Short mmCIF file of C-alpha atoms in Angstrom, two decimals:
data_model
loop_
_atom_site.label_atom_id
_atom_site.label_comp_id
_atom_site.label_asym_id
_atom_site.label_seq_id
_atom_site.Cartn_x
_atom_site.Cartn_y
_atom_site.Cartn_z
CA UNK E 14 -21.06 77.75 -48.89
CA UNK E 15 -20.37 78.21 -45.42
CA UNK E 16 -17.31 77.18 -43.12
CA UNK E 17 -16.93 75.80 -39.37
CA UNK E 18 -14.33 76.60 -37.99
CA UNK E 19 -12.99 75.73 -34.20
CA UNK E 20 -10.80 78.07 -32.98
CA UNK E 21 -8.48 76.79 -30.03
CA UNK E 22 -7.06 78.75 -27.23
CA UNK E 23 -3.57 78.16 -26.31
CA UNK E 24 -5.08 77.59 -22.76
CA UNK E 25 -7.59 75.05 -24.20
CA UNK E 26 -4.55 72.95 -25.82
CA UNK E 27 -2.52 72.65 -22.66
CA UNK E 28 -5.54 71.75 -20.55
CA UNK E 29 -6.63 68.78 -23.04
CA UNK E 30 -3.11 67.59 -23.13
CA UNK E 31 -3.03 67.28 -19.74
CA UNK E 32 -6.25 65.38 -19.35
CA UNK E 33 -4.40 62.80 -21.88
CA UNK E 34 -1.45 62.01 -20.09
CA UNK E 35 -3.17 61.57 -16.60
CA UNK E 36 -5.68 58.68 -18.54
CA UNK E 37 -2.24 57.67 -20.19
CA UNK E 38 -0.43 57.15 -17.25
CA UNK E 39 -3.63 55.81 -15.62
CA UNK E 40 -4.43 53.12 -18.11
CA UNK E 41 -0.17 52.77 -18.43
CA UNK E 42 -0.46 51.99 -14.18
CA UNK E 43 -3.61 49.58 -14.82
CA UNK E 44 -1.82 47.74 -17.23
CA UNK E 45 1.24 47.37 -15.22
CA UNK E 46 -0.40 46.36 -11.85
CA UNK E 47 -2.58 43.79 -13.73
CA UNK E 48 0.65 42.18 -15.45
CA UNK E 49 2.65 41.93 -12.11
CA UNK E 50 -0.49 40.25 -10.58
CA UNK E 51 -0.69 37.87 -13.62
CA UNK E 52 2.96 37.05 -13.74
CA UNK E 53 2.68 36.69 -9.63
CA UNK E 54 0.25 34.50 -9.86
CA UNK E 55 1.22 32.20 -12.44
CA UNK E 56 4.58 32.01 -10.84
CA UNK E 57 2.32 31.29 -7.62
CA UNK E 58 0.88 28.32 -9.52
CA UNK E 59 3.35 26.87 -11.07
CA UNK E 60 5.96 26.82 -8.12
CA UNK E 61 4.27 27.03 -4.74
CA UNK E 62 3.44 23.74 -3.41
CA UNK E 63 0.01 22.58 -2.24
CA UNK E 64 -0.48 20.52 0.95
CA UNK E 65 -1.88 17.74 -1.21
CA UNK E 66 -0.95 14.70 -2.88
CA UNK E 67 -2.14 13.03 -5.91
CA UNK E 68 -3.39 9.64 -5.91
CA UNK E 69 -3.52 7.99 -8.91
CA UNK E 70 -3.01 4.54 -11.20
CA UNK E 71 0.53 2.80 -9.85
CA UNK E 72 2.59 0.27 -12.03
CA UNK E 73 1.05 -2.97 -12.21
CA UNK E 74 3.62 -6.58 -12.20
CA UNK E 75 2.51 -10.40 -13.55
CA UNK E 76 3.77 -12.29 -10.17
CA UNK E 77 4.04 -15.45 -12.65
CA UNK E 78 6.83 -13.34 -14.58
CA UNK E 79 9.77 -11.50 -14.47
CA UNK E 80 11.23 -8.58 -13.15
CA UNK E 81 14.08 -7.82 -14.62
CA UNK E 82 16.21 -10.99 -15.50
CA UNK E 83 15.11 -12.37 -12.40
CA UNK E 84 11.32 -14.01 -11.82
CA UNK E 85 9.25 -11.67 -9.61
CA UNK E 86 8.59 -15.48 -7.62
CA UNK E 87 11.28 -18.34 -7.27
CA UNK E 88 11.81 -21.68 -5.57
CA UNK E 89 14.90 -23.39 -4.36
CA UNK E 90 14.74 -26.60 -3.84
CA UNK E 91 11.40 -27.83 -4.81
CA UNK E 92 9.65 -28.92 -8.25
CA UNK E 93 8.32 -26.23 -9.68
CA UNK E 94 5.20 -26.33 -12.33
CA UNK E 95 4.58 -24.27 -15.58
CA UNK E 96 2.18 -21.17 -15.36
CA UNK E 97 0.47 -19.33 -18.03
CA UNK E 98 -1.69 -16.15 -17.83
CA UNK E 99 -1.23 -13.65 -15.54
CA UNK E 100 -1.56 -13.52 -12.18
CA UNK E 101 -1.11 -9.23 -11.57
CA UNK E 102 -0.76 -7.41 -8.06
CA UNK E 103 -1.72 -3.63 -8.76
CA UNK E 104 -0.61 -0.20 -6.68
CA UNK E 105 -1.45 3.11 -6.51
CA UNK E 106 0.66 5.82 -7.06
CA UNK E 107 0.93 8.71 -4.77
CA UNK E 108 2.60 12.05 -6.60
CA UNK E 109 4.17 14.73 -3.76
CA UNK E 110 4.96 18.07 -4.02
CA UNK E 111 2.53 18.78 -6.35
CA UNK E 112 1.96 22.93 -7.66
CA UNK E 113 -1.38 24.44 -7.76
CA UNK E 114 -1.47 23.74 -11.78
CA UNK E 115 0.18 20.77 -11.45
CA UNK E 116 -2.67 19.19 -8.93
CA UNK E 117 -5.48 21.42 -10.46
CA UNK E 118 -4.08 19.63 -14.01
CA UNK E 119 -3.99 16.18 -12.12
CA UNK E 120 -7.16 16.55 -10.50
CA UNK E 121 -8.73 17.97 -14.15
CA UNK E 122 -7.47 14.56 -16.00
CA UNK E 123 -10.22 12.55 -14.10
CA UNK E 124 -7.36 9.80 -13.89
CA UNK E 125 -6.58 11.67 -10.12
CA UNK E 126 -7.56 12.27 -6.89
CA UNK E 127 -6.40 14.57 -4.31
CA UNK E 128 -5.79 13.60 -0.69
CA UNK E 129 -4.57 15.70 2.41
CA UNK E 130 -0.42 15.31 2.54
CA UNK E 131 -0.37 14.54 6.17
CA UNK E 132 -2.36 11.20 5.68
CA UNK E 133 0.32 9.81 3.28
CA UNK E 134 3.06 12.17 4.89
CA UNK E 135 2.50 12.91 8.75
CA UNK E 136 4.54 15.62 10.14
CA UNK E 137 5.64 13.88 12.60
CA UNK E 138 7.59 11.19 10.67
CA UNK E 139 10.40 11.79 8.18
CA UNK E 140 9.91 10.93 4.47
CA UNK E 141 12.85 7.98 5.21
CA UNK E 142 10.96 6.26 8.02
CA UNK E 143 8.13 6.49 5.74
CA UNK E 144 9.90 4.78 3.43
CA UNK E 145 11.07 2.32 5.67
CA UNK E 146 7.34 1.38 6.95
CA UNK E 147 6.38 0.67 3.36
CA UNK E 148 9.01 -1.18 2.39
CA UNK E 149 8.75 -2.96 5.95
CA UNK E 150 5.05 -3.63 5.34
CA UNK E 151 5.73 -4.66 1.60
CA UNK E 152 8.38 -7.16 3.27
CA UNK E 153 6.16 -9.08 5.89
CA UNK E 154 3.04 -9.52 2.83
CA UNK E 155 5.84 -11.41 1.23
CA UNK E 156 6.39 -13.14 4.63
CA UNK E 157 2.74 -13.82 4.92
CA UNK E 158 2.20 -14.46 1.66
CA UNK E 159 4.53 -17.54 1.85
CA UNK E 160 2.90 -19.02 5.03
CA UNK E 161 -0.27 -18.58 3.75
CA UNK E 162 0.34 -20.05 0.58
CA UNK E 163 2.51 -23.45 2.21
CA UNK E 164 -0.09 -23.18 4.66
CA UNK E 165 -3.22 -23.72 2.19
CA UNK E 166 -1.14 -26.72 0.15
CA UNK E 167 -0.50 -28.52 3.58
CA UNK E 168 2.88 -27.95 4.24
CA UNK E 169 4.13 -27.75 8.20
CA UNK E 170 4.89 -24.35 10.27
CA UNK E 171 6.71 -23.39 13.32
CA UNK E 172 5.69 -20.61 15.71
CA UNK E 173 8.75 -18.54 16.29
CA UNK E 174 8.95 -15.26 18.53
CA UNK E 175 8.54 -11.88 16.87
CA UNK E 176 8.57 -9.02 18.69
CA UNK E 177 9.19 -8.90 22.76
CA UNK E 178 8.34 -6.34 24.72
CA UNK E 179 11.02 -4.43 26.48
CA UNK E 180 11.17 -4.80 30.24
CA UNK E 181 8.73 -7.56 29.72
CA UNK E 182 9.37 -11.29 31.61
CA UNK E 183 10.39 -12.21 27.99
CA UNK E 184 13.46 -9.90 27.72
CA UNK E 185 16.40 -10.94 28.46
CA UNK E 186 15.35 -14.68 28.01
CA UNK E 187 13.99 -15.29 24.64
CA UNK E 188 14.91 -13.50 21.58
CA UNK E 189 13.41 -12.86 18.13
CA UNK E 190 13.42 -15.70 16.10
CA UNK E 191 13.73 -18.70 18.51
CA UNK E 192 11.34 -20.96 17.79
CA UNK E 193 8.68 -21.77 20.66
CA UNK E 194 7.92 -25.44 21.28
CA UNK E 195 5.70 -25.55 24.40
CA UNK E 196 4.29 -22.96 26.90
CA UNK E 197 3.19 -24.07 30.42
CA UNK E 198 2.88 -27.68 29.16
CA UNK E 199 0.60 -26.85 26.26
CA UNK E 200 2.28 -27.54 22.21
CA UNK E 201 2.62 -24.44 20.51
CA UNK E 202 1.41 -25.46 17.35
CA UNK E 203 0.70 -21.72 16.28
CA UNK E 204 0.29 -18.19 17.46
CA UNK E 205 -3.58 -18.81 18.87
CA UNK E 206 -2.56 -21.53 20.66
CA UNK E 207 0.66 -19.60 22.55
CA UNK E 208 -2.54 -17.31 23.90
CA UNK E 209 -3.91 -20.18 24.65
CA UNK E 210 -1.31 -21.67 26.72
CA UNK E 211 -0.86 -18.73 29.04
CA UNK E 212 -5.47 -18.44 29.53
CA UNK E 213 -5.82 -18.50 33.26
CA UNK E 214 -2.71 -17.77 34.37
CA UNK E 215 -2.25 -14.45 36.74
CA UNK E 216 0.85 -12.03 37.27
CA UNK E 217 3.32 -13.41 39.15
CA UNK E 218 2.70 -17.21 38.03
CA UNK E 219 5.29 -18.60 37.37
CA UNK E 220 6.17 -20.88 33.71
CA UNK E 221 7.81 -23.35 31.55
CA UNK E 222 8.64 -22.16 28.10
CA UNK E 223 10.58 -24.53 25.66
CA UNK E 224 12.22 -23.10 22.42
CA UNK E 225 15.17 -23.66 20.65
CA UNK E 226 17.36 -21.53 18.81
CA UNK E 227 18.76 -21.38 15.54
CA UNK E 228 20.15 -25.06 15.16
CA UNK E 229 20.77 -25.51 19.55
CA UNK E 230 19.26 -27.83 21.06
CA UNK E 231 16.62 -27.28 22.57
CA UNK E 232 16.07 -25.31 25.88
CA UNK E 233 13.51 -25.12 28.87
CA UNK E 234 13.74 -21.18 30.67
CA UNK E 235 11.15 -20.91 33.61
CA UNK E 236 9.88 -17.72 33.70
CA UNK E 237 7.60 -15.54 36.01
CA UNK E 238 4.73 -14.29 34.33
CA UNK E 239 3.80 -10.17 34.86
CA UNK E 240 1.28 -7.79 34.50
CA UNK E 241 0.20 -6.03 31.04
CA UNK E 242 0.27 -2.83 31.81
CA UNK E 243 -0.01 -1.81 27.52
CA UNK E 244 -2.94 0.24 26.53
CA UNK E 245 -6.11 -2.59 26.15
CA UNK E 246 -4.18 -5.02 28.10
CA UNK E 247 -5.84 -7.83 30.45
CA UNK E 248 -4.08 -6.80 33.70
CA UNK E 249 -5.50 -10.34 35.35
CA UNK E 250 -4.23 -12.54 33.33
CA UNK E 251 -0.21 -13.09 33.36
CA UNK E 252 1.87 -11.58 30.71
CA UNK E 253 4.69 -13.17 28.93
CA UNK E 254 5.43 -9.84 26.52
CA UNK E 255 5.96 -12.16 23.22
CA UNK E 256 4.48 -11.56 19.50
CA UNK E 257 4.59 -14.95 17.96
CA UNK E 258 4.49 -14.91 14.19
CA UNK E 259 4.37 -18.39 12.07
CA UNK E 260 6.72 -19.12 9.16
CA UNK E 261 6.72 -22.43 6.81
CA UNK E 262 9.03 -25.35 7.89
CA UNK E 263 10.28 -26.58 4.72
CA UNK E 264 13.37 -27.86 3.11
CA UNK E 265 13.27 -24.97 0.53
CA UNK E 266 13.21 -21.75 -0.29
CA UNK E 267 10.60 -19.24 -1.79
CA UNK E 268 12.26 -15.87 -3.09
CA UNK E 269 10.34 -12.90 -4.23
CA UNK E 270 12.02 -10.79 -6.33
CA UNK E 271 10.43 -6.84 -6.50
CA UNK E 272 11.93 -3.47 -5.83
CA UNK E 273 10.90 -0.15 -5.38
CA UNK E 274 7.03 -1.25 -4.06
CA UNK E 275 5.77 -0.53 -0.36
CA UNK E 276 2.41 -1.80 1.40
CA UNK E 277 0.85 -5.15 2.40
CA UNK E 278 -1.83 -4.88 -0.25
CA UNK E 279 0.32 -7.44 -2.67
CA UNK E 280 -0.66 -10.36 -0.46
CA UNK E 281 -3.30 -12.22 -2.10
CA UNK E 282 -1.48 -12.07 -5.28
CA UNK E 283 1.69 -12.95 -3.78
CA UNK E 284 0.12 -16.11 -2.65
CA UNK E 285 -1.89 -17.21 -5.53
CA UNK E 286 1.18 -17.16 -7.64
CA UNK E 287 3.10 -19.60 -4.85
CA UNK E 288 0.22 -22.03 -4.80
CA UNK E 289 0.53 -21.69 -8.89
CA UNK E 290 3.65 -22.16 -9.50
CA UNK E 291 4.14 -25.47 -6.71
CA UNK E 292 1.26 -26.85 -8.16
CA UNK E 293 0.69 -28.58 -11.51
CA UNK E 294 -1.53 -27.29 -13.74
CA UNK E 295 -2.79 -23.53 -14.16
CA UNK E 296 -4.34 -22.20 -11.10
CA UNK E 297 -5.78 -19.09 -13.88
CA UNK E 298 -6.79 -21.29 -16.88
CA UNK E 299 -4.30 -19.21 -18.88
CA UNK E 300 -6.28 -15.94 -18.25
CA UNK E 301 -5.36 -12.36 -17.71
CA UNK E 302 -6.34 -11.57 -13.73
CA UNK E 303 -5.64 -9.21 -11.62
CA UNK E 304 -6.43 -8.31 -7.86
CA UNK E 305 -5.50 -6.77 -4.71
CA UNK E 306 -5.82 -7.79 -0.85
CA UNK E 307 -3.64 -8.16 1.93
CA UNK E 308 -3.85 -11.42 3.10
CA UNK E 309 -2.71 -12.88 6.97
CA UNK E 310 -1.03 -16.20 7.83
CA UNK E 311 -4.31 -17.92 7.65
CA UNK E 312 -5.17 -17.02 4.10
CA UNK E 313 -7.82 -14.10 5.42
CA UNK E 314 -7.83 -11.51 2.64
CA UNK E 315 -8.26 -8.18 4.25
CA UNK E 316 -9.34 -4.48 2.63
CA UNK E 317 -7.05 -2.04 1.07
CA UNK E 318 -7.48 1.27 -0.39
CA UNK E 319 -7.48 3.08 -3.67
CA UNK E 320 -8.73 0.05 -5.43
CA UNK E 321 -10.84 2.30 -8.15
CA UNK E 322 -7.28 3.20 -9.86
CA UNK E 323 -6.04 -0.08 -8.91
CA UNK E 324 -9.13 -1.09 -11.43
CA UNK E 325 -8.28 1.31 -14.19
CA UNK E 326 -4.67 0.13 -14.54
CA UNK E 327 -5.16 -3.43 -14.33
CA UNK E 328 -8.32 -3.50 -16.93
CA UNK E 329 -5.71 -1.31 -19.19
CA UNK E 330 -3.25 -3.64 -18.62
CA UNK E 331 -5.53 -5.89 -20.07
CA UNK E 332 -6.66 -8.07 -17.36
CA UNK E 333 -10.26 -9.04 -17.49
CA UNK E 334 -11.02 -10.90 -13.91
CA UNK E 335 -10.24 -8.56 -10.89
CA UNK E 336 -9.77 -10.11 -7.20
CA UNK E 337 -11.78 -7.76 -4.83
CA UNK E 338 -11.36 -8.11 -0.76
CA UNK E 339 -15.05 -8.65 -0.12
CA UNK E 340 -14.81 -5.32 2.21
CA UNK E 341 -13.71 -3.57 -1.03
CA UNK E 342 -16.86 -4.80 -2.95
CA UNK E 343 -19.46 -1.87 -2.57
CA UNK E 344 -16.48 0.54 -3.72
CA UNK E 345 -15.17 -1.81 -6.39
CA UNK E 346 -18.49 -2.40 -7.81
CA UNK E 347 -19.44 1.09 -8.42
CA UNK E 348 -16.19 2.36 -10.13
CA UNK E 349 -15.04 -0.42 -11.70
CA UNK E 350 -14.26 -0.13 -15.71
CA UNK E 351 -16.72 -1.36 -18.61
CA UNK E 352 -15.66 -4.79 -19.59
CA UNK E 353 -14.04 -5.84 -16.26
CA UNK E 354 -15.69 -8.94 -14.17
CA UNK E 355 -14.69 -8.53 -10.29
CA UNK E 356 -14.39 -11.63 -8.11
CA UNK E 357 -15.57 -11.19 -4.43
CA UNK E 358 -12.83 -12.64 -1.90
CA UNK E 359 -13.09 -12.82 1.57
CA UNK E 360 -10.27 -15.34 1.75
CA UNK E 361 -7.86 -17.78 0.49
CA UNK E 362 -10.53 -20.43 -0.12
CA UNK E 363 -13.03 -17.73 -2.02
CA UNK E 364 -9.73 -17.00 -4.74
CA UNK E 365 -8.95 -20.25 -5.65
CA UNK E 366 -12.65 -20.85 -5.98
CA UNK E 367 -12.85 -17.83 -8.62
CA UNK E 368 -9.75 -19.79 -10.31
CA UNK E 369 -12.19 -22.82 -10.44
CA UNK E 370 -14.62 -21.25 -12.00
CA UNK E 371 -12.10 -19.29 -14.66
CA UNK E 372 -10.86 -22.63 -15.53
CA UNK E 373 -13.99 -23.98 -16.32
CA UNK E 374 -15.08 -20.60 -18.43
CA UNK E 375 -17.47 -19.70 -15.73
CA UNK E 376 -17.98 -16.24 -13.77
CA UNK E 377 -16.66 -16.13 -10.20
CA UNK E 378 -18.53 -14.91 -7.43
CA UNK E 379 -19.42 -11.46 -8.01
CA UNK E 380 -19.12 -8.38 -5.51
#
């Protein structure tokens, strides 16, 4: 039997240990560097803000129901009729101050989309200014909904002075809220009639404006028309400098109580709810209807943004029919949740016809 012995000299041992130490040190530094990079990336992903916001399904509100202890739409001084079912307005949530991981998580969920933050929070405006603008747009949508609904039902309306261009002929003579009765010898019955009354005039012409301020007697002002130097203005026609707005002229009051909501897209559903409350029967046939759309005083329904998210929330809340502005139909049709019936509406007449079809258990005009 033979044995093999490995004999190491002291110098050989020292050299091996030195190499081993260098390898250990290199591995340690590599490991430490990796840990530091992972921690840094984790902190960056968790806390660093990205220049995006997340758009997703927002709350939905039944305009026929209650908000707290108060009806969303209340009528004082006029008879109202029982309603049933739902007429839900829908919203889009905007999530700001997103971290990298937060943004990726919302995007991966499939319920949210990312959009550049500057689109929703322009750098030249403060968050308070943006919030105020959204609130004003929402308040305007309430007023316009009231006007559109009562006009549709045949109630009288009046024309009021809205914005006045600073330094214009009207500035200092008329005030916002003045009721316009006559201009240049022609009755002012709506916003378009004021424009028509000044057609054919030229800068320097003098015209008479008959108006009423609050409960004071009617007044007549002689105004020399100026020139419209605003971008896109017709400089050949006489310029008064008044924006006319229409308001119902009725002896009762409509109150819409809904806080923390912004934007104009609830106009259509507010309008339908007002009509439902002021007319006998159930406008929607007792069904769960949701929808969206901006509306003007004449009852025209305008397009809005975020309709895929609004449809998702409406379906989850129980809606079976969704009212879609005509210009949003292509987008809505391609992304509608299964089981949600879409009804195309270009104006208030279309919307009420859709309600009529639902009452008869028929399908409304679709997208």
